[in-house]
Coordinates of N, CA and C in Angstrom, one line a residue:
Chain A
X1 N -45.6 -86.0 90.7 CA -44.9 -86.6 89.5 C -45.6 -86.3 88.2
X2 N -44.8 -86.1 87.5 CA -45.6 -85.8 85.7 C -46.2 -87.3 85.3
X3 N -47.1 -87.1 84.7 CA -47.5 -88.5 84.3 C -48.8 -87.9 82.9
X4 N -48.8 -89.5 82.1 CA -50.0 -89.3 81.6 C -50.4 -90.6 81.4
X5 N -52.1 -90.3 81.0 CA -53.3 -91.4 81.7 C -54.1 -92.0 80.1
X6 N -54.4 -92.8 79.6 CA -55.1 -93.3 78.7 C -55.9 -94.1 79.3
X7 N -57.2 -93.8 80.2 CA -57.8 -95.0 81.0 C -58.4 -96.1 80.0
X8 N -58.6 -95.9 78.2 CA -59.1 -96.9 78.0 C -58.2 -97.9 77.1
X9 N -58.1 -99.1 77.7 CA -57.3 -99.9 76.6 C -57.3 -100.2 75.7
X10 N -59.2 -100.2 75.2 CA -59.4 -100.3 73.6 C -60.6 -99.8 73.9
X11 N -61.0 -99.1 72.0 CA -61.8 -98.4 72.1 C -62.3 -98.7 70.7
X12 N -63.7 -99.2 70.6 CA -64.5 -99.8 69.5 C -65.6 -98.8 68.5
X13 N -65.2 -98.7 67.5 CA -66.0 -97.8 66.6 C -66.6 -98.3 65.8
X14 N -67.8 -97.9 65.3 CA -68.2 -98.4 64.0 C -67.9 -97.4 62.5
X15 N -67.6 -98.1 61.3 CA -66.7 -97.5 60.4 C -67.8 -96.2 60.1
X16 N -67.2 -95.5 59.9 CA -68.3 -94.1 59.6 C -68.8 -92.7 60.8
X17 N -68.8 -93.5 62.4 CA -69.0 -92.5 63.4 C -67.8 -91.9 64.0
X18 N -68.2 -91.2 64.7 CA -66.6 -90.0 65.1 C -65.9 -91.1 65.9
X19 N -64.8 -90.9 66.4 CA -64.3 -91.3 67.3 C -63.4 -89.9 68.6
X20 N -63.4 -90.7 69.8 CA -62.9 -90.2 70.8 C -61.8 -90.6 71.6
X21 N -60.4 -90.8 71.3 CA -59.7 -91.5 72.4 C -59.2 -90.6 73.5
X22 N -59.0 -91.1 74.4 CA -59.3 -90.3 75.8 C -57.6 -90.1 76.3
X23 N -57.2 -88.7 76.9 CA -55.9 -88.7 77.1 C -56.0 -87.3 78.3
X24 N -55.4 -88.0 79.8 CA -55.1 -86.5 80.5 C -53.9 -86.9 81.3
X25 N -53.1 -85.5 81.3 CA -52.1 -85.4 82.0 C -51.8 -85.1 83.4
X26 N -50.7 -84.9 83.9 CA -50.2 -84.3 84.8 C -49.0 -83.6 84.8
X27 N -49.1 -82.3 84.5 CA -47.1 -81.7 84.6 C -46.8 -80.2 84.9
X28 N -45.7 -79.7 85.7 CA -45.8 -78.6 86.2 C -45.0 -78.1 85.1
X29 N -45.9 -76.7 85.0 CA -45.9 -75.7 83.8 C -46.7 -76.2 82.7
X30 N -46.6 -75.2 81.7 CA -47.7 -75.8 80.9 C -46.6 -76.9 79.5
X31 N -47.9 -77.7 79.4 CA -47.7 -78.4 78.9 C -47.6 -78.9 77.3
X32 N -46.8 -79.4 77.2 CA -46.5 -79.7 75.6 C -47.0 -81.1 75.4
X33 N -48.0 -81.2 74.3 CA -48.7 -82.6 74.3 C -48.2 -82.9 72.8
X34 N -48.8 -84.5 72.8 CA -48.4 -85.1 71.2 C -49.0 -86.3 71.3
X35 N -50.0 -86.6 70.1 CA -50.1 -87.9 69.7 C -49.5 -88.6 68.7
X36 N -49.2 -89.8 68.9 CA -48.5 -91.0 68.0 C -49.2 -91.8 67.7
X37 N -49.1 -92.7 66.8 CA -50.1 -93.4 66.2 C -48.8 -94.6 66.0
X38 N -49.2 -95.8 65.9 CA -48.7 -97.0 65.2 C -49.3 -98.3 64.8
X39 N -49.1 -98.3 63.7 CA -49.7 -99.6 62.9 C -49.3 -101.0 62.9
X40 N -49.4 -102.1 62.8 CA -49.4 -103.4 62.9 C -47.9 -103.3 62.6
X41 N -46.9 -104.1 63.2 CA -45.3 -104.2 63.1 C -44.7 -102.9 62.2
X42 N -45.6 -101.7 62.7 CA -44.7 -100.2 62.5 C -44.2 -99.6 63.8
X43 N -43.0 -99.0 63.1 CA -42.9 -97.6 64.6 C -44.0 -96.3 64.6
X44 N -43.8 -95.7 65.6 CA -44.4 -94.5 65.8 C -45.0 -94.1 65.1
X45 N -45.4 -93.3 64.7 CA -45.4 -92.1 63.6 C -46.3 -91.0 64.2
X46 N -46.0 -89.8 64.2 CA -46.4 -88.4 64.9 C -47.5 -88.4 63.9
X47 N -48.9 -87.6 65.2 CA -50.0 -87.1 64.6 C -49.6 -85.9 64.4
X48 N -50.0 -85.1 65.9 CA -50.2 -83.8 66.1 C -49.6 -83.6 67.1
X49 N -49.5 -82.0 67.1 CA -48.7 -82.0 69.3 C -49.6 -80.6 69.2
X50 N -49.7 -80.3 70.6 CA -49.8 -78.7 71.2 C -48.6 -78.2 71.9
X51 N -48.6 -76.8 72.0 CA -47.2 -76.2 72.1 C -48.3 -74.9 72.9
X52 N -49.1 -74.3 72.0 CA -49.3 -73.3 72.6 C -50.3 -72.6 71.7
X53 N -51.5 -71.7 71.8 CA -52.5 -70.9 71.1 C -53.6 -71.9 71.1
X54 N -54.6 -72.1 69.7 CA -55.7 -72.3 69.6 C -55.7 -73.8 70.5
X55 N -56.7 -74.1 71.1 CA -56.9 -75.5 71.8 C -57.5 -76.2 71.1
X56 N -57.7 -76.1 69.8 CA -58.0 -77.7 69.0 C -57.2 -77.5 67.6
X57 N -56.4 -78.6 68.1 CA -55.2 -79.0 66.8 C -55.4 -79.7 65.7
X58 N -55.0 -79.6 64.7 CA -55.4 -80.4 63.2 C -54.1 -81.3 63.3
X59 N -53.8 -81.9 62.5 CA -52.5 -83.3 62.6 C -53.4 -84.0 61.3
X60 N -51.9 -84.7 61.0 CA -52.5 -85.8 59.9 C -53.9 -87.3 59.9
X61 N -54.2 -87.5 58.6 CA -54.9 -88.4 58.3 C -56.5 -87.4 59.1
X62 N -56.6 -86.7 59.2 CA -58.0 -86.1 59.6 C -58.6 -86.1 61.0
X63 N -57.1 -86.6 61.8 CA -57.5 -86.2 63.2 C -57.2 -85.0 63.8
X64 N -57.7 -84.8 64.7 CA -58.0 -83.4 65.7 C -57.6 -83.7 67.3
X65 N -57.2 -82.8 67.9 CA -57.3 -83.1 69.6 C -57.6 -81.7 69.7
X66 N -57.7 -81.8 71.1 CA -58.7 -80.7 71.8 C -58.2 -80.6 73.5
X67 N -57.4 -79.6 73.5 CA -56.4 -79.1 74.8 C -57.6 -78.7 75.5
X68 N -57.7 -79.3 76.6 CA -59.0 -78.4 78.2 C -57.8 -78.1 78.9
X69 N -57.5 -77.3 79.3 CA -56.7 -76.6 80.4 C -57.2 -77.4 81.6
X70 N -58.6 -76.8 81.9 CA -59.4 -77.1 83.0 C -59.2 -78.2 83.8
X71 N -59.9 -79.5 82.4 CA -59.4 -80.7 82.8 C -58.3 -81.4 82.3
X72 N -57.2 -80.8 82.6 CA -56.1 -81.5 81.6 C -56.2 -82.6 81.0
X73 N -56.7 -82.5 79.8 CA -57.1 -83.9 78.9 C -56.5 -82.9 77.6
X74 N -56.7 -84.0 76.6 CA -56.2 -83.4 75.4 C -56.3 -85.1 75.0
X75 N -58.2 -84.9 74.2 CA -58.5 -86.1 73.6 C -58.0 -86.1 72.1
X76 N -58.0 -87.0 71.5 CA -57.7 -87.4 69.9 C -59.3 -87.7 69.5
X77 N -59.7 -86.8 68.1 CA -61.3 -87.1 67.4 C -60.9 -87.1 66.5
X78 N -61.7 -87.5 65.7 CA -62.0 -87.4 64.2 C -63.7 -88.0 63.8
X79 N -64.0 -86.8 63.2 CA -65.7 -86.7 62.9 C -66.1 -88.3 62.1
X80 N -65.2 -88.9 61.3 CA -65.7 -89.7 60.8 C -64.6 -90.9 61.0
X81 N -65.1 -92.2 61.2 CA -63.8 -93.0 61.3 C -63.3 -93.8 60.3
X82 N -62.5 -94.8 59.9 CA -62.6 -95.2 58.9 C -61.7 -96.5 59.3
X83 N -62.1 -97.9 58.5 CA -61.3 -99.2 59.0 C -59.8 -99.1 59.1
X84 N -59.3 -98.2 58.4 CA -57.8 -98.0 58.3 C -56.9 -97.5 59.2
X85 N -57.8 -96.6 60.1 CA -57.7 -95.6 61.3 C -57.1 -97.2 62.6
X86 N -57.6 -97.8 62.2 CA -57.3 -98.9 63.3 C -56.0 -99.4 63.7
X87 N -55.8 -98.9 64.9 CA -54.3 -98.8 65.6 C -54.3 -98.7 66.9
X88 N -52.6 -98.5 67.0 CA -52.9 -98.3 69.1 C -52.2 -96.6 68.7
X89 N -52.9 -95.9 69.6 CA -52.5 -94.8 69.9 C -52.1 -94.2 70.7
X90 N -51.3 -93.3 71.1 CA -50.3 -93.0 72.4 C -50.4 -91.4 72.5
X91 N -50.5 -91.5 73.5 CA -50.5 -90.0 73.8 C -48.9 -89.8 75.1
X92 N -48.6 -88.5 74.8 CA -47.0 -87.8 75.2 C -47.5 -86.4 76.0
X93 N -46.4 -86.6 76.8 CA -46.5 -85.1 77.5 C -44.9 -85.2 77.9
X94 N -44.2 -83.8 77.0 CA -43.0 -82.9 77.7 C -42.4 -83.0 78.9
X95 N -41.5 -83.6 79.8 CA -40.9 -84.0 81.0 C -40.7 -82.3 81.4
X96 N -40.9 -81.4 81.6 CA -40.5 -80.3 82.0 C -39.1 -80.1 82.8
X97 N -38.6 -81.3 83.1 CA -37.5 -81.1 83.7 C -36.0 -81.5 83.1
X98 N -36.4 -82.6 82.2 CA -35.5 -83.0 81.0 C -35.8 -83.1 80.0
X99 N -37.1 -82.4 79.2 CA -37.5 -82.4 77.9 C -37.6 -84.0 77.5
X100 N -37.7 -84.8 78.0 CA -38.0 -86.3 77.1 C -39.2 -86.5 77.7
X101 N -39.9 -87.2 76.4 CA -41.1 -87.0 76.7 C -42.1 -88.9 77.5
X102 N -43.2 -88.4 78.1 CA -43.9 -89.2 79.1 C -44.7 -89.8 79.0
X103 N -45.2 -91.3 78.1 CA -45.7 -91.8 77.7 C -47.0 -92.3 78.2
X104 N -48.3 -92.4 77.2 CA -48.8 -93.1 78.0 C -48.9 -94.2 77.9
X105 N -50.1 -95.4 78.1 CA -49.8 -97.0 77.7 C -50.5 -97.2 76.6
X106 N -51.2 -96.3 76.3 CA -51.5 -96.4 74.4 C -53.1 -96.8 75.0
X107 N -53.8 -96.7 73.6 CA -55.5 -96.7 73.3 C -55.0 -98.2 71.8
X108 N -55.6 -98.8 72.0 CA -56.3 -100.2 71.0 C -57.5 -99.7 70.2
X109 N -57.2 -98.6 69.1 CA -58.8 -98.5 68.4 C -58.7 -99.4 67.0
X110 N -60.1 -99.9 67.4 CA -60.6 -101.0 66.3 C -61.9 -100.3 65.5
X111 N -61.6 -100.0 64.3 CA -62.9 -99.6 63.7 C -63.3 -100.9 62.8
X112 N -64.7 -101.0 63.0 CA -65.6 -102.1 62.7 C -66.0 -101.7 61.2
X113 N -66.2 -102.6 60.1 CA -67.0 -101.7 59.0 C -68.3 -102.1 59.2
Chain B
X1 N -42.2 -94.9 54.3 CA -40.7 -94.9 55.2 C -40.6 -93.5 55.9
X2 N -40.3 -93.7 57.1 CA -40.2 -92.7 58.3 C -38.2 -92.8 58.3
X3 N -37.5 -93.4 57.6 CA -36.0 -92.7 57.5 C -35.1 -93.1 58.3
X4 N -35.5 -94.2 59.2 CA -35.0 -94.9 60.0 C -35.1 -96.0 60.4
X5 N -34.3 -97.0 59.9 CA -34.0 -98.8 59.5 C -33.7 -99.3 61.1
X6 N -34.6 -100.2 61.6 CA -33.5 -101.3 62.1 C -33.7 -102.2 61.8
X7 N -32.2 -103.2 62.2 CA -32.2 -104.5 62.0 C -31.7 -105.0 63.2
X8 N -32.0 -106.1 63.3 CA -32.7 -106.9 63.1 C -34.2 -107.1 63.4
X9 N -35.6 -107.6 62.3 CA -36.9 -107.1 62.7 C -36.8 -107.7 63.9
X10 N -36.5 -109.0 63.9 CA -37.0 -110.1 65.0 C -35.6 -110.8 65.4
X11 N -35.2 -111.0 66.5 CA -34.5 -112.2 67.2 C -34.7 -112.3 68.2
X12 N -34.3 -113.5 68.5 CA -34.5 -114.7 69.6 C -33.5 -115.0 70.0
X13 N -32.9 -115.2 71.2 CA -31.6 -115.3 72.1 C -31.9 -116.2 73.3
X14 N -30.7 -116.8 73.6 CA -30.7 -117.2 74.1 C -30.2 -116.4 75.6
X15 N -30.6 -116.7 76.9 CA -30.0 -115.7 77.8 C -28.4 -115.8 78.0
X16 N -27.6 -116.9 77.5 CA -26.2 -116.5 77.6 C -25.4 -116.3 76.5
X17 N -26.4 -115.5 75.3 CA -25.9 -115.1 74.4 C -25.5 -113.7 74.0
X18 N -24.9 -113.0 73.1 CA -24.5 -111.6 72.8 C -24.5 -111.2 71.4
X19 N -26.1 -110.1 71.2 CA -26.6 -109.9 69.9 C -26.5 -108.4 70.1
X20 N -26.5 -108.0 69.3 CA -26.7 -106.3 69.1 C -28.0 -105.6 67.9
X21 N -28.5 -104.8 68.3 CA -29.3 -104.2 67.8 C -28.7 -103.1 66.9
X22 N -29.1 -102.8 65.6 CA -28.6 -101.9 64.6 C -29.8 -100.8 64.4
X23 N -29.2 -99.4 64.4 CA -30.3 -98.5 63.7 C -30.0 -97.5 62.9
X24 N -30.3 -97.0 62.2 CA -29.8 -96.5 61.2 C -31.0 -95.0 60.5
X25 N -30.3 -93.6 61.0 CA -31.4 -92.8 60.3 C -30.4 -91.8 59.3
X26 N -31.5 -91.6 58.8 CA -30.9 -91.2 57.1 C -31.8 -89.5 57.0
X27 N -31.8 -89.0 58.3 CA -32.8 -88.0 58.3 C -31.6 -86.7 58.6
X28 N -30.3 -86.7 58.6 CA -29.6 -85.8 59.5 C -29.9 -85.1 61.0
X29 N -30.5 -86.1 61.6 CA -30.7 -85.4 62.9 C -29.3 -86.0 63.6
X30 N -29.3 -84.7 64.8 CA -28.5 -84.9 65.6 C -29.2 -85.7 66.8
X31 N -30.2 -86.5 66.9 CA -30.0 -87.2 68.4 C -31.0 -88.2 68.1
X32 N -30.6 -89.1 69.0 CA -31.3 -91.0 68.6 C -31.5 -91.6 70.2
X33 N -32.8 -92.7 70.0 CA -33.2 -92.9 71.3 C -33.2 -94.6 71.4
X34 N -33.2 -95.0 72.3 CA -33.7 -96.4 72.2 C -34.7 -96.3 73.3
X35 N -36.0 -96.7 72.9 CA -36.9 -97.0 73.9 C -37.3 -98.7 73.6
X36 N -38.1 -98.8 75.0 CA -38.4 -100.4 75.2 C -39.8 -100.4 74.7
X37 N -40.5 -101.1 74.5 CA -42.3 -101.3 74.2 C -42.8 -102.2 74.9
X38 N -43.6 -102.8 76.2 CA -44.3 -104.0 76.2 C -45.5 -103.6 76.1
X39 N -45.9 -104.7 76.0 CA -47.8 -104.4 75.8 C -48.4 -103.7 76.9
X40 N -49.0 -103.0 76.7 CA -49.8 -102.2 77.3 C -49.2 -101.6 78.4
X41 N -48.0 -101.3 78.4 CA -47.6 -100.4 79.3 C -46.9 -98.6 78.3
X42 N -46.5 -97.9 78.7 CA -45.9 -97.1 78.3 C -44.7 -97.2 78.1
X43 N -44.0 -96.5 76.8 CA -42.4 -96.6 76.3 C -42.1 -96.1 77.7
X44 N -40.9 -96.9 77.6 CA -39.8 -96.7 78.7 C -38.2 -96.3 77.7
X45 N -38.2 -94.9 78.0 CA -37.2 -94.4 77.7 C -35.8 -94.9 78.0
X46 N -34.8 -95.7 77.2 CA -34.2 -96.4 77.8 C -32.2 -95.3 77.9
X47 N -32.1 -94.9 76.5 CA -30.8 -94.0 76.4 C -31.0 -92.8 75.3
X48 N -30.6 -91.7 75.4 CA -30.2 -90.9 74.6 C -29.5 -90.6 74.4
X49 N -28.9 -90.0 72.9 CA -27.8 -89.9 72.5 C -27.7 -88.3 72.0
X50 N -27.0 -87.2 71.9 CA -27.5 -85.8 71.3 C -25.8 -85.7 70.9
X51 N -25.6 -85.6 69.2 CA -24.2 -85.9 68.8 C -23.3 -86.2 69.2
X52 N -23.7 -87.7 69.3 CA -22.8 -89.0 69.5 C -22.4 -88.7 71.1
X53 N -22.6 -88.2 72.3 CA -22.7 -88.0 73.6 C -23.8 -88.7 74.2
X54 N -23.8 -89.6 75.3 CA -25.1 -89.7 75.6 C -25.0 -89.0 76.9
X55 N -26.6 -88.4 77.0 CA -27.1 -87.6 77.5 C -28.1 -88.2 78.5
X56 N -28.5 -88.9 78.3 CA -29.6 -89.9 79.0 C -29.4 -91.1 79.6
X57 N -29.6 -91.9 81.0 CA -29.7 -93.3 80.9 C -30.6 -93.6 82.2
X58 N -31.8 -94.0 81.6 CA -32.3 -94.3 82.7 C -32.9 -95.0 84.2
X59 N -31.1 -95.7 84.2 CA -31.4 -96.6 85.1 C -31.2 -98.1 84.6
X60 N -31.0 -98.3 83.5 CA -31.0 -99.5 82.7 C -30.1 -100.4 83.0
X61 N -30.4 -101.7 83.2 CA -29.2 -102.7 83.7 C -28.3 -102.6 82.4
X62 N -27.0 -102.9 83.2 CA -25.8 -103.0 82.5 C -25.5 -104.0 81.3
X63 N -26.7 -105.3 81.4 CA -26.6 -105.7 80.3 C -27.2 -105.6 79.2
X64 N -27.7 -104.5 79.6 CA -28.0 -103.3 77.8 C -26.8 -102.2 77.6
X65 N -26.4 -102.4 77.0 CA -25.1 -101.1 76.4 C -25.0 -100.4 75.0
X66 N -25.3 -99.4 74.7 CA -25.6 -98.8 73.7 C -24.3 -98.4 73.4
X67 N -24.1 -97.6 71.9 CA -22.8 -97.3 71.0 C -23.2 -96.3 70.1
X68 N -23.1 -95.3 69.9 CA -23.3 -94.2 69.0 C -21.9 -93.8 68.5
X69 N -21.1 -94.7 67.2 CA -20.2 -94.1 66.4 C -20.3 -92.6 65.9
X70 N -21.5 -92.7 65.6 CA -21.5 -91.4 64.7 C -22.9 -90.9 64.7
X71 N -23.2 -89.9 64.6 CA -24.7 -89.2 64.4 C -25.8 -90.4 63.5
X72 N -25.6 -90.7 62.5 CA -26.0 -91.7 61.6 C -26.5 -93.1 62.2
X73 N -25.4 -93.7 63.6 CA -26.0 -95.0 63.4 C -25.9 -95.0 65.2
X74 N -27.1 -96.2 65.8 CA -27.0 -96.5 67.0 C -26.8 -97.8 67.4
X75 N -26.6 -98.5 68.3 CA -26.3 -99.7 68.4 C -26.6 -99.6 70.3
X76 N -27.6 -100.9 69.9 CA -27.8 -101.8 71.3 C -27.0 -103.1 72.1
X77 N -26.4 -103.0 72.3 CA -25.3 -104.2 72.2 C -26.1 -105.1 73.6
X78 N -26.6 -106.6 73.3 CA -27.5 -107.6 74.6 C -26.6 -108.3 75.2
X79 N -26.5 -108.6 76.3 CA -25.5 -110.0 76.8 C -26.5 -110.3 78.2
X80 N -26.3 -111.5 78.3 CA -26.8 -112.1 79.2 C -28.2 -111.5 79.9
X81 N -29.1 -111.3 78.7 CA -30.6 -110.9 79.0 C -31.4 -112.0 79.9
X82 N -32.4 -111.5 80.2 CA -33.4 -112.1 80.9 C -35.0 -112.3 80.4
X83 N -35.3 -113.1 80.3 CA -37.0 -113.5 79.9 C -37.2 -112.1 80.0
X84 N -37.7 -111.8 80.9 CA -38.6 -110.2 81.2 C -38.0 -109.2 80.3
X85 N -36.8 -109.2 79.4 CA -36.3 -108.5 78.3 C -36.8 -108.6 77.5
X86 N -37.4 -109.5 77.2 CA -38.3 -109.8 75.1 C -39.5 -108.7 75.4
X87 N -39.3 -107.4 74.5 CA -40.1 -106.3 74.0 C -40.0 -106.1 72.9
X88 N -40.4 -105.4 72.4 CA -40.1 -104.4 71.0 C -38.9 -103.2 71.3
X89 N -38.3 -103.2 70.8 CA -37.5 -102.2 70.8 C -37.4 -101.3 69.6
X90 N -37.5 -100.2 70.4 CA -38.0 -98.7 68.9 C -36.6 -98.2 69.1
X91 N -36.1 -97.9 67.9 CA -35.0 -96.8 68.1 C -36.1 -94.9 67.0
X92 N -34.8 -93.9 67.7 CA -35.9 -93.0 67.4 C -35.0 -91.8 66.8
X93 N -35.3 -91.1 66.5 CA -34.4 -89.4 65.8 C -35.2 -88.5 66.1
X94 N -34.3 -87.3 66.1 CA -34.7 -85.8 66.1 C -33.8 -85.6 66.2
X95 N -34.5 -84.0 65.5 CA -33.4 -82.6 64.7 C -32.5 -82.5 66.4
X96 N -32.4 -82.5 66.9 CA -31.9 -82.0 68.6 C -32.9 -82.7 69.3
X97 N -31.6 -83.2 70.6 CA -32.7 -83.3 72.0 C -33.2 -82.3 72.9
X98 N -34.2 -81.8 73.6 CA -34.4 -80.9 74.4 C -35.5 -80.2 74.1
X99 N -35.9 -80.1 72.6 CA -36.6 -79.0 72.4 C -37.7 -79.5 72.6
X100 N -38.8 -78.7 73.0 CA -40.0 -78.4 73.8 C -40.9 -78.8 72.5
X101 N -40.7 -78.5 71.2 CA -41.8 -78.6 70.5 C -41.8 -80.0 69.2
X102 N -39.9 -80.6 69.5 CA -39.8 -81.3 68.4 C -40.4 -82.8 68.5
X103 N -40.6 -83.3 67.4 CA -41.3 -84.4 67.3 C -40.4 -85.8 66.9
X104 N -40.5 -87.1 67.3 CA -39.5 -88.2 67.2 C -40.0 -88.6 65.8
X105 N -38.6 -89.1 64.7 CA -39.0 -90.3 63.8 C -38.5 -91.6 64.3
X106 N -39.6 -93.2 64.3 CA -39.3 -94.0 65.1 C -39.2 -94.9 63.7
X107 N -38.1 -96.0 63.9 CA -38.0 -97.0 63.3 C -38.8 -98.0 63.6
X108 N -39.1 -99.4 62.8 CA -40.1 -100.0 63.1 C -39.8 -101.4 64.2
X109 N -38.7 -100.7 64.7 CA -38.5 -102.2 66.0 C -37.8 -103.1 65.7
X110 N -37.1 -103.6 66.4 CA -36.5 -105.0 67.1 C -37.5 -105.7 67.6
X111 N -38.0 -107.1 67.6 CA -39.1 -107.9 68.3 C -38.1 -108.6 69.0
X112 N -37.9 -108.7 70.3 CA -36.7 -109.5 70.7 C -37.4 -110.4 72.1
X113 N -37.2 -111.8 71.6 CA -37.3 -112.9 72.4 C -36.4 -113.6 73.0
X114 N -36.5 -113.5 75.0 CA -35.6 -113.9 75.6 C -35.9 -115.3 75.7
X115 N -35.0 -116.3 75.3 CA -35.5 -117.8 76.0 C -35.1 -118.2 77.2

């Protein structure tokens, strides 16, 4: 079965160091990924997705992910963090079979100042 | 603003009542979603629509029923909900359904409490 994994349910930074939220999939063929972000009583709002070529993607507000084939992960970074950054974040993967896409249960990041 | 309203932010129902959910995108796409939200689990895809056809349903009890007059607006119509119904409810857009690379705009929710 296709699925994807966010093992951590929150993830604590201090304002200024990188951060890392953690995301791997499972899906036959290759994979189309996407992170979302959402803010306190907001919807969604799209970072970045991979589709296909270089394996580290740029997306808004200064985050980055990083496609491993190997280990199918495809984390969300950003070199520096900042209190504003503070959200739940979701990572997506492509249903290959009906194009709607496979959620995971979201990341709780809290940046500390 | 991400171009797509719902209303109502927040209600509260009773379970032998009958409320509807409004959504509204102002983005010209052709296809709209209603997903569920609880905490800490993953959206659960609930119906899609790809002009004004729905295309999707995943299993959803009968007393959720959706309505897509027109490309423009969606509607969740509630009756006789159950406690374990009070989620957030995201409605969503894109240019087309299906495609492999496109990305959703989501409204900011329905907060809906079963009593």
């Amino acid at each position: 079965a296709q699925s994807v994994a966010q093992p951590e349910d929150q993830v604590n930074v201090a304002e200024g160091n990188p951060l890392t939220v953690k995301c791997t999939y499972s899906v036959s063929g290759n994979p189309y990924l996407f992170w979302y972000v959402q803010y306190p009583n907001r919807g969604l709002q799209f970072l970045l997705k991979y589709i296909t070529g270089d394996n580290l993607v740029k997306g808004s507000y200064g985050f980055e992910a990083e496609f491993n084939k190997s280990q199918t992960s495809f984390h969300l970074k950003k070199p520096s963090a900042l209190v504003s950054d503070s959200a739940l974040y979701f990572c997506a993967v492509r249903d290959t079979s009906n194009y709607q896409l496979i959620w995971g249960a979201g990341t709780k990041l809290i940046i500390k100042p | 603003e991400t171009g797509v309203t719902q209303t109502p932010r927040h209600l509260v129902m009773g379970m032998t009542n009958k409320k509807s959910l409004k959504c509204e995108q102002h983005l010209g796409h052709n296809a709209m979603y209603w997903y569920k939200q609880s905490a800490k689990k993953p959206l659960e895809l609930m119906f899609v629509y790809s002009l004004e056809e729905r295309v999707e349903n995943n299993s959803v009890p009968s007393r959720f029923s959706p309505e897509c007059p027109n490309s423009s607006h969606l509607f969740l119509h509630l009756h006789t909900l159950q406690p374990e119904d009070s989620a957030l409810y995201l409605c969503a857009s894109s240019q087309d359904q299906g495609w492999t690379n496109e990305k959703l705009f989501f409204g900011s929710g329905t907060q809906l409490s079963v009593l």
